[in-house]
Coordinates of C-alpha atoms in Angstrom, one line a residue:
Chain A
M1 CA 106.2 119.5 48.4
E2 CA 102.2 118.8 48.4
G3 CA 102.5 117.9 52.2
P4 CA 103.2 121.2 53.9
I5 CA 101.2 123.4 51.7
E6 CA 97.8 121.4 52.5
R7 CA 98.7 121.4 56.5
A8 CA 99.0 125.2 55.7
A9 CA 96.1 126.0 54.0
S10 CA 93.7 123.6 56.3
S11 CA 95.1 125.2 59.1
D12 CA 94.5 128.4 58.0
A13 CA 90.9 127.7 57.5
P14 CA 88.5 130.0 60.2
R15 CA 87.2 127.2 62.3
P16 CA 84.8 129.5 64.0
D17 CA 83.2 130.1 61.4
E18 CA 82.9 127.1 59.4
P19 CA 79.8 126.2 58.1
P20 CA 78.6 123.0 59.7
A21 CA 78.7 120.7 56.3
G22 CA 75.9 117.5 56.3
P23 CA 74.2 117.1 59.5
P24 CA 74.9 118.1 63.0
R25 CA 77.0 115.0 64.4
H26 CA 74.4 114.1 66.7
V27 CA 71.3 113.4 64.7
V28 CA 72.9 110.0 63.5
R29 CA 72.5 108.8 67.0
R30 CA 68.7 107.6 67.4
R31 CA 67.9 106.8 71.2
R32 CA 68.3 103.2 72.4
S33 CA 65.5 101.5 74.4
A34 CA 65.4 101.5 78.2
T35 CA 66.2 97.6 78.1
A36 CA 69.2 98.3 75.6
T37 CA 70.7 100.8 78.3
T38 CA 70.0 98.8 81.2
I39 CA 71.4 95.7 79.3
G40 CA 74.7 97.6 78.5
V41 CA 74.9 99.3 81.5
T42 CA 74.5 95.9 83.6
G43 CA 77.7 94.8 81.2
D44 CA 79.7 97.4 81.6
L45 CA 79.1 97.0 85.5
L46 CA 79.9 93.2 85.1
L47 CA 83.1 94.0 82.9
T48 CA 84.3 96.4 85.9
A49 CA 83.9 93.7 88.5
G50 CA 85.5 91.2 86.3
V51 CA 88.7 93.6 85.8
L52 CA 88.5 94.8 89.8
V53 CA 88.4 91.1 91.1
L54 CA 91.4 90.2 89.0
A55 CA 93.1 93.0 90.2
F56 CA 91.9 92.1 93.5
L57 CA 93.5 88.7 93.3
G58 CA 96.9 90.0 91.8
W59 CA 96.9 91.8 94.3
Q60 CA 96.4 89.7 97.0
L61 CA 98.4 87.0 95.8
Y62 CA 101.2 89.1 94.2
L63 CA 101.5 92.2 95.1
N64 CA 100.9 92.2 98.6
N65 CA 102.9 89.1 99.2
D66 CA 105.9 91.0 98.2
I67 CA 105.0 94.1 100.1
E68 CA 104.1 92.1 103.1
G69 CA 107.1 89.5 102.8
G70 CA 109.4 92.3 103.1
Q71 CA 108.3 93.8 105.6
H72 CA 108.5 90.9 107.8
Q73 CA 111.7 90.5 106.6
A74 CA 112.8 93.6 107.2
A75 CA 111.0 93.4 111.0
A76 CA 112.8 89.9 111.4
N77 CA 116.3 91.3 110.4
A78 CA 115.6 94.9 112.8
L79 CA 114.3 92.1 115.7
N80 CA 117.8 90.5 115.4
Q81 CA 120.1 93.1 115.3
S82 CA 118.2 94.6 118.5
W83 CA 119.2 91.6 120.0
A84 CA 122.8 91.2 118.8
V85 CA 123.0 95.3 120.4
A86 CA 120.9 94.0 123.5
D87 CA 123.4 91.1 123.7
S88 CA 127.1 93.0 123.0
G89 CA 127.4 94.1 126.9
K90 CA 127.7 90.3 127.7
Q91 CA 130.0 88.7 124.6
V92 CA 133.2 90.1 126.3
G93 CA 135.3 87.7 126.5
T94 CA 134.0 85.6 124.0
V95 CA 136.6 83.1 121.7
A96 CA 134.2 82.2 119.3
K97 CA 135.1 83.1 115.6
P98 CA 132.5 84.8 113.7
G99 CA 130.7 81.7 112.2
Q100 CA 132.4 79.0 113.8
D101 CA 129.9 76.7 114.7
A102 CA 130.1 75.6 118.6
P103 CA 126.6 74.2 119.5
S104 CA 126.4 73.8 122.8
A105 CA 124.8 70.9 125.2
D106 CA 122.5 72.9 127.0
V107 CA 119.6 74.4 125.8
A108 CA 118.0 77.8 126.7
V109 CA 114.8 77.5 127.8
Y110 CA 112.7 80.8 126.8
Q111 CA 112.0 82.7 129.6
G112 CA 108.4 84.4 130.0
T113 CA 105.6 84.6 128.6
P114 CA 104.6 86.0 125.0
Q115 CA 101.4 88.2 124.9
R116 CA 99.2 87.1 121.7
A117 CA 100.7 89.5 118.9
E118 CA 104.5 89.6 120.3
V119 CA 107.1 89.1 118.2
F120 CA 109.3 87.1 120.2
A121 CA 111.1 84.7 117.5
T122 CA 111.8 84.5 114.1
L123 CA 112.3 81.8 111.5
I124 CA 115.1 81.4 109.2
I125 CA 115.0 78.6 106.4
P126 CA 118.1 78.6 104.5
K127 CA 116.6 76.9 101.6
F128 CA 114.8 79.8 100.6
G129 CA 117.6 81.9 100.3
P130 CA 120.3 83.7 102.0
A131 CA 118.6 86.4 103.7
W132 CA 115.3 84.3 104.3
Q133 CA 113.6 85.3 107.5
R134 CA 110.1 86.1 109.2
I135 CA 109.2 87.1 112.7
I136 CA 106.8 84.9 114.5
A137 CA 104.2 86.6 116.9
E138 CA 102.1 84.7 119.7
G139 CA 99.1 83.3 118.8
T140 CA 97.5 82.4 116.0
D141 CA 94.2 83.9 115.1
A142 CA 93.1 85.3 111.3
S143 CA 94.0 89.3 113.0
V144 CA 97.8 87.8 114.0
L145 CA 98.4 85.9 110.8
S146 CA 97.1 88.3 108.4
K147 CA 99.6 91.2 110.4
Y148 CA 102.3 89.2 111.5
G149 CA 102.7 86.2 108.5
I150 CA 103.8 83.6 110.9
G151 CA 101.7 83.1 114.6
H152 CA 103.0 80.7 117.2
Y153 CA 100.2 77.8 119.3
T154 CA 99.4 79.2 122.0
G155 CA 100.0 76.3 124.6
T156 CA 102.8 74.4 122.3
A157 CA 106.3 74.4 123.3
L158 CA 108.3 77.3 123.7
P159 CA 111.3 77.3 122.5
G160 CA 114.4 75.1 124.4
E161 CA 111.4 73.2 126.0
L162 CA 110.6 69.7 125.4
G163 CA 107.6 68.8 123.3
N164 CA 106.3 70.8 119.9
F165 CA 106.8 74.5 118.6
A166 CA 104.1 74.3 116.4
I167 CA 103.7 77.6 114.1
A168 CA 101.3 78.4 111.4
S169 CA 100.7 80.3 108.2
H170 CA 99.6 81.8 105.2
R171 CA 100.0 79.4 102.1
D172 CA 99.0 82.4 99.3
I173 CA 98.2 85.7 100.9
D174 CA 99.6 88.0 103.5
G175 CA 103.2 87.8 103.0
A176 CA 102.6 83.3 102.1
A177 CA 105.6 82.9 104.5
F178 CA 105.0 79.0 103.9
Q179 CA 104.4 78.9 100.4
N180 CA 107.6 76.6 99.3
I181 CA 107.5 74.2 102.6
D182 CA 106.4 72.0 100.2
L183 CA 109.9 72.0 98.4
L184 CA 111.7 71.0 101.7
D185 CA 113.7 67.9 101.8
V186 CA 115.1 65.7 104.4
G187 CA 117.9 67.4 106.5
D188 CA 117.2 70.9 105.1
S189 CA 117.5 72.9 108.3
M190 CA 114.9 75.3 109.8
Y191 CA 116.2 77.8 112.5
I192 CA 114.5 79.5 115.4
E193 CA 116.1 82.4 116.7
T194 CA 115.1 83.9 120.1
Q195 CA 117.5 86.5 122.0
D196 CA 118.8 83.5 123.9
G197 CA 120.0 82.2 120.4
W198 CA 119.6 80.0 117.2
Y199 CA 117.3 76.2 117.6
R200 CA 118.6 74.3 115.2
Y201 CA 115.8 71.7 113.1
V202 CA 116.1 69.2 110.8
F203 CA 113.7 68.8 108.4
R204 CA 112.0 65.3 108.9
S205 CA 108.4 65.1 107.2
H206 CA 105.4 66.7 105.3
T207 CA 101.8 65.6 105.6
V208 CA 98.6 66.7 104.5
V209 CA 95.8 66.3 106.8
P210 CA 92.5 67.4 107.2
A211 CA 91.9 71.2 108.8
T212 CA 90.7 69.4 112.0
A213 CA 93.6 67.4 112.9
Y214 CA 94.6 69.5 115.8
Q215 CA 97.2 66.3 116.7
A216 CA 99.4 67.3 114.0
V217 CA 100.2 69.9 116.9
A218 CA 100.4 68.0 120.0
A219 CA 103.5 67.9 122.3
V220 CA 104.4 64.9 120.3
P221 CA 103.0 64.8 117.0
F222 CA 100.0 62.6 116.2
A223 CA 100.8 61.1 119.8
P224 CA 98.5 63.5 122.4
D225 CA 98.5 61.1 125.1
L226 CA 102.8 60.9 124.7
A227 CA 104.7 63.0 127.0
P228 CA 107.3 65.1 125.3
D229 CA 110.9 63.7 125.2
D230 CA 112.4 65.8 122.3
R231 CA 111.9 69.2 120.7
Y232 CA 109.9 69.2 117.4
L233 CA 109.1 72.2 115.4
T234 CA 105.7 72.0 113.2
L235 CA 104.9 74.3 110.5
T236 CA 101.3 74.0 109.1
T237 CA 99.5 75.5 106.2
C238 CA 97.0 75.6 103.4
S239 CA 97.0 73.0 101.1
P240 CA 96.6 72.5 98.4
K241 CA 97.8 76.0 96.7
W242 CA 94.9 78.6 96.6
T243 CA 92.6 76.6 98.5
S244 CA 92.1 76.1 101.9
T245 CA 90.9 72.5 102.2
E246 CA 93.4 70.6 103.8
R247 CA 96.3 71.6 106.1
L248 CA 99.9 70.7 104.9
I249 CA 102.2 69.8 107.8
V250 CA 105.9 70.2 108.2
Y251 CA 107.6 68.3 110.7
G252 CA 111.1 69.2 111.7
V253 CA 113.4 67.2 115.0
F254 CA 115.8 69.4 117.0
D255 CA 119.6 69.5 116.1
S256 CA 121.2 71.9 118.3
F257 CA 121.3 75.4 119.9
T258 CA 123.8 78.3 119.3
P259 CA 124.3 80.7 122.3
R260 CA 123.8 84.2 121.5
A261 CA 127.5 84.4 122.6
D262 CA 128.5 81.9 120.3
R263 CA 127.8 83.7 117.1
P264 CA 125.4 82.4 114.4
P265 CA 125.8 79.2 113.1
A266 CA 128.3 78.9 109.7
E267 CA 125.1 77.9 107.7
I268 CA 123.5 81.5 108.3
A269 CA 126.2 83.7 109.0
A270 CA 126.1 85.3 106.3
M271 CA 122.8 87.1 106.7
Y272 CA 124.3 88.8 109.8
T273 CA 128.0 89.8 108.4
N274 CA 126.3 92.6 106.0
G275 CA 123.6 94.3 108.2
G276 CA 121.1 91.4 107.1
S277 CA 120.7 92.8 104.2
A278 CA 122.3 89.9 101.8
Chain B
M1 CA 77.9 103.4 81.2
Y2 CA 80.9 104.0 79.3
A3 CA 79.7 105.4 76.1
A4 CA 77.6 107.7 78.2
L5 CA 81.2 108.9 79.8
W6 CA 82.5 109.5 76.8
R7 CA 80.7 111.5 75.4
V8 CA 80.5 113.8 78.5
L9 CA 84.6 113.9 78.9
P10 CA 85.4 117.2 77.4
G11 CA 87.6 117.9 75.1
P12 CA 89.5 116.3 72.0
V13 CA 89.8 112.1 71.6
W14 CA 93.9 112.3 73.2
L15 CA 92.1 114.7 76.0
K16 CA 89.6 112.0 76.7
I17 CA 91.8 109.1 76.8
A18 CA 93.9 110.6 79.1
I19 CA 91.2 111.6 81.5
F20 CA 89.9 108.0 81.5
V21 CA 93.4 106.4 82.1
L22 CA 94.0 108.6 84.7
G23 CA 90.8 107.8 86.5
A24 CA 91.6 104.3 86.2
V25 CA 94.3 104.8 87.8
A26 CA 93.3 106.5 90.6
I27 CA 90.3 103.8 91.0
L28 CA 93.1 101.2 90.8
A29 CA 95.3 103.0 93.4
A30 CA 92.4 103.8 95.8
C31 CA 91.8 99.9 95.5
V32 CA 95.5 98.8 96.2
L33 CA 95.8 101.6 99.3
W34 CA 92.8 101.1 100.7
V35 CA 89.9 98.7 99.1
F36 CA 92.2 95.9 98.8
P37 CA 94.0 95.4 102.6
W38 CA 90.0 95.8 103.7
V39 CA 88.8 93.1 101.5
N40 CA 91.2 90.9 102.7
E41 CA 91.1 91.5 106.4
T42 CA 87.4 91.8 106.7
F43 CA 86.2 88.3 104.7
L44 CA 89.5 86.3 105.5
L45 CA 89.5 83.4 102.9
Q46 CA 92.0 81.5 103.4
D47 CA 93.2 79.8 107.5
G48 CA 96.4 77.9 107.6
T49 CA 96.2 76.7 111.1
V50 CA 94.7 73.3 112.1
G51 CA 91.5 72.1 114.8
G52 CA 90.3 75.5 115.2
A53 CA 92.8 78.5 116.8
P54 CA 92.7 78.3 120.2

């Protein structure tokens, strides 16, 4: 019973007319010296800068990777759906069942020359998840990699050509498409999809090289003087994680080509049966 | 700096805290939307390519 009565009494008190009890509130605070103020403000600014840097790292290394990775995946979905639509007119009479593997002996060679920043292919790595795919743009300069995620080394082979289809991406930022390529094992599939169909490459090896090792993307990797007699896939990215001191290289060797008319290979067919949103 | 800001803010403590939090959220949002992408593009810290991009 005491509580409510007390509260009522205190709220009834005429606040505006309340005489100042004791000294004014601000009297106790003394003016700080200029030095103390400077030190205090500097400390506040440093703390603020630290918080902002941490926020930037959180954005760059986590939040933005989810955002950009999702955008690049959605763009890849849209792209291979547009290819499927463009191709549907030519599919009359095809007998291949959905998901049936029918690799053709003939390997389609990419026709035309992709212009800088043109998105012309997608990369599909089933090990990274049932829906994992990313777009590949032409060129490996900083603006292409930051906008499109994965870039194709201009001058290296195009899909289907003899030689080395070499692509680069960031390890930790801008979608971080190649964040986990160190987890690939011998035999893992990597698909390059173009308007012509699916090129399956099989993971062969990792290596770590200095950033200057351009031989990694030679037509025959690390044998720049040899003429290519096979098709290779090379992925390059930063190594170790979070740094840019060396490059992690992933090699794949060509396994088979599946023309678009034959439907997607069984391993990745589920990606296409539900609108690509698996 | 923050002490001075705290004194300048109007209202009771809960309102001061609300204004503080709102301001912090607004600044962070501006960073995420505009400042961080600009910093990322302007001061690129990483490069995943070998041999220098052609």
